[in-house]
Amino acid sequence: MAHIKLENIVKRFGDVVAVKDFNLEIEDKEFVVFLGPSGCGKTTTLRLIAGLENPEEGDIFIDGQRVNDLSPADRDIAFVFQFYALYPHLSVYDNIAFPLKAVKVSKSEIDTQVKRVAEILQISNMLDRKPNVLSGGEMQRVALGRAMVRQPKVYLLDEPMANLDTKIRVDTRAEIKRLQHEIGATTIFVTHDQVEAMSLADRIAVIHQGLLQQIGTPHEVYNKPESLFVAGFMGMPTMNLLGAELASQEGESVLRLSHTDVHLRLSPERQARISSVSQENGLVFGIRPEHITAANQPNGQSISAHLHLVEPLGPVNILDIRLGTHPETQEPILLRVRTHPTFQGAIGDTIWLDFSEEEMHLFDRETEQAVW
Ligand code: ATP
C-alpha cells in the first residue's frame, strides 16, 4: 500500500523542539509502533505525516512522492484519534458509511463496503444501533471501521485504545493485529505502553525528547538496547542499571560494580570495546532480572549476596538482592532477580548469583550509548 520516509524532520512549538532531526523509513505493509513517554513527540510526528502539522525542516515522502505541500485530504491517510468521536445521531452503519458518502460513492458500493468492514470487525449485528448504546470496545471498533472503509494507503492510530478497560484493551489489541495482517495496510500506532508495543509491532520506534532513540523489532529493542534510555524504558521489572568501573584483580582486567565486591571477568573482545570509551565518562552496567540465576548453594556461582526482599508475584518471584551500600547516601545497592516461584528464600539469607555473560550490557554514562 505505502512506503513512508521521514528525512531530517524538525518541528518546533515556540521554544519547544517537539521533533528533532527525525529520520525513519517505514516499509509497505509494515506495522510500526511509536513508543515513548508522555510528551516525547509521538503525536506530533504522526500529525506531521498526516499533514495536520507542517515541519520547519525536512521532507516527508509517501511512495516516493514528497507530500510536504499536500493537504491532509490529498495524502490518502486514515487517522484514528485517542478520543474517537462518533456522530451520536447517526447509526453505526451511517457512522461507518460517512467517509464514503462525503466523496459521493454509490449507495450499493457503500453498502458492500460497510458490510465488509463490519464483518471483519464483528459488529454486523449492531449496524442499526446508535453509539450511546455501545460499549467502549464496540465504539472503538466503529471508529476503526470508519477508518478502514476508505481503504487508504496508510493508517495512523494515536493511542486508539487508551480509554478502554484492560480486558477490552487486550481483546482489541489482538483484533487490530489480526486486522492489520489481513488488510496489509502500512500502519503507525502510537502508545506509551511497552506491552502494547511489543505485542503489536513489526518494528518499534522508541522516542525520547523528540529524538528517535532506536528502531528495531521487539526482540532487538528489548534484547539489544542501543542507549541507556531504551534499556531503562523496556521491561517489567526494568533492567538493573548500576555504576561500574574497570579494575584489576590478580593481574587481570575486570569490571567492578561500584561500591560492591562484584567483579566480572571480561572477554578480550569486551575489554577492547571498553578501552575505546573514555574512563572519565563513567560506565553503567546493565542486566535484566531474568538473566541472573539465583541459588541457595554456591553451585559454581561466583557472587554471594544477601536477600533484601522477596516478592512472590504468582508465576515468578522477584528478589531484591543487596550488593552493597552507597557510601554517601547509605542507600542499599540492589539488584533485582527473577526466579521460578518455587525458589525458597527469606530476608537476610545468603544466596549465590550467576550472570548470563551473553546478556550483560554496558553503557557510556556520558553519551548514554551502548558500549556492548
Ligand atoms: P502524549 O503521549 O502525552 O500524547 P506525545 O509523545 O504524543 O505525548 P506530543 O503531543 O507530540 O507528545 O508533544 C511533544 C511536545 O510538544 C510536548 O512538549 C508538547 O507539550 C509540545 N506540543 C505539542 N503540540 C503543541 C502545540 N500545539 N503547541 C505547543 N506545544 C505543543
Short mmCIF file of N, CA and C and ligand atoms in Angstrom, two decimals, residues 13 16-18 36-45 53 82 158-159 190 192, ligand 1:
data_model
loop_
_atom_site.label_atom_id
_atom_site.label_comp_id
_atom_site.label_asym_id
_atom_site.label_seq_id
_atom_site.Cartn_x
_atom_site.Cartn_y
_atom_site.Cartn_z
N PHE A 13 7.47 24.13 18.56
CA PHE A 13 6.34 24.95 19.02
C PHE A 13 6.95 26.01 19.92
N VAL A 16 9.84 25.02 22.33
CA VAL A 16 9.86 23.56 22.47
C VAL A 16 10.18 22.92 21.12
N VAL A 17 11.24 22.10 21.10
CA VAL A 17 11.52 21.32 19.87
C VAL A 17 10.85 19.97 20.08
N ALA A 18 9.69 19.79 19.48
CA ALA A 18 8.89 18.57 19.71
C ALA A 18 9.46 17.38 18.95
N GLY A 36 7.03 5.76 23.58
CA GLY A 36 7.84 6.69 24.38
C GLY A 36 6.98 7.33 25.43
N PRO A 37 7.61 7.98 26.41
CA PRO A 37 6.83 8.59 27.49
C PRO A 37 6.03 9.78 27.01
N SER A 38 5.12 10.23 27.86
CA SER A 38 4.27 11.37 27.52
C SER A 38 5.11 12.60 27.17
N GLY A 39 4.75 13.26 26.07
CA GLY A 39 5.44 14.49 25.68
C GLY A 39 6.69 14.28 24.84
N CYS A 40 6.97 13.04 24.42
CA CYS A 40 8.23 12.78 23.70
C CYS A 40 8.13 13.13 22.22
N GLY A 41 6.93 13.40 21.71
CA GLY A 41 6.80 13.81 20.32
C GLY A 41 6.11 12.80 19.41
N LYS A 42 5.48 11.79 19.99
CA LYS A 42 4.85 10.74 19.18
C LYS A 42 3.70 11.30 18.34
N THR A 43 2.78 11.99 19.03
CA THR A 43 1.59 12.51 18.34
C THR A 43 1.99 13.55 17.29
N THR A 44 2.94 14.40 17.65
CA THR A 44 3.36 15.43 16.70
C THR A 44 3.91 14.78 15.43
N THR A 45 4.71 13.73 15.57
CA THR A 45 5.27 13.05 14.39
C THR A 45 4.14 12.47 13.52
N GLU A 53 0.17 19.04 10.76
CA GLU A 53 1.23 19.99 11.15
C GLU A 53 2.22 20.05 10.00
N GLN A 82 -7.09 9.19 19.71
CA GLN A 82 -7.27 8.60 21.04
C GLN A 82 -8.73 8.73 21.49
N ASP A 158 -3.59 6.84 16.90
CA ASP A 158 -2.98 7.54 18.03
C ASP A 158 -3.61 7.07 19.33
N GLU A 159 -2.94 6.20 20.05
CA GLU A 159 -3.44 5.63 21.31
C GLU A 159 -4.92 5.27 21.18
N VAL A 190 0.54 4.70 17.81
CA VAL A 190 1.23 5.42 18.90
C VAL A 190 0.78 4.89 20.26
N HIS A 192 2.21 4.66 24.76
CA HIS A 192 3.30 4.75 25.74
C HIS A 192 3.38 3.46 26.54
P1 ATP B 1 1.40 12.05 24.86
O1 ATP B 1 1.78 10.61 24.98
O2 ATP B 1 1.22 12.71 26.20
O3 ATP B 1 0.27 12.31 23.91
P2 ATP B 1 3.41 12.72 22.85
O4 ATP B 1 4.62 11.87 22.92
O5 ATP B 1 2.41 12.37 21.83
O6 ATP B 1 2.72 12.83 24.28
P3 ATP B 1 3.39 15.36 21.70
O7 ATP B 1 1.93 15.56 21.90
O8 ATP B 1 3.85 15.08 20.32
O9 ATP B 1 3.94 14.22 22.67
O10 ATP B 1 4.15 16.64 22.26
C1 ATP B 1 5.55 16.83 22.15
C2 ATP B 1 5.93 18.16 22.78
O11 ATP B 1 5.41 19.25 22.00
C3 ATP B 1 5.37 18.36 24.19
O12 ATP B 1 6.31 19.06 24.94
C4 ATP B 1 4.12 19.20 23.95
O13 ATP B 1 3.82 19.99 25.08
C5 ATP B 1 4.54 20.05 22.77
N1 ATP B 1 3.38 20.43 21.90
C6 ATP B 1 2.64 19.58 21.17
N2 ATP B 1 1.69 20.25 20.48
C7 ATP B 1 1.85 21.56 20.79
C8 ATP B 1 1.18 22.77 20.40
N3 ATP B 1 0.16 22.76 19.52
N4 ATP B 1 1.63 23.92 20.92
C9 ATP B 1 2.67 23.95 21.79
N5 ATP B 1 3.34 22.86 22.19
C10 ATP B 1 2.94 21.68 21.72
#
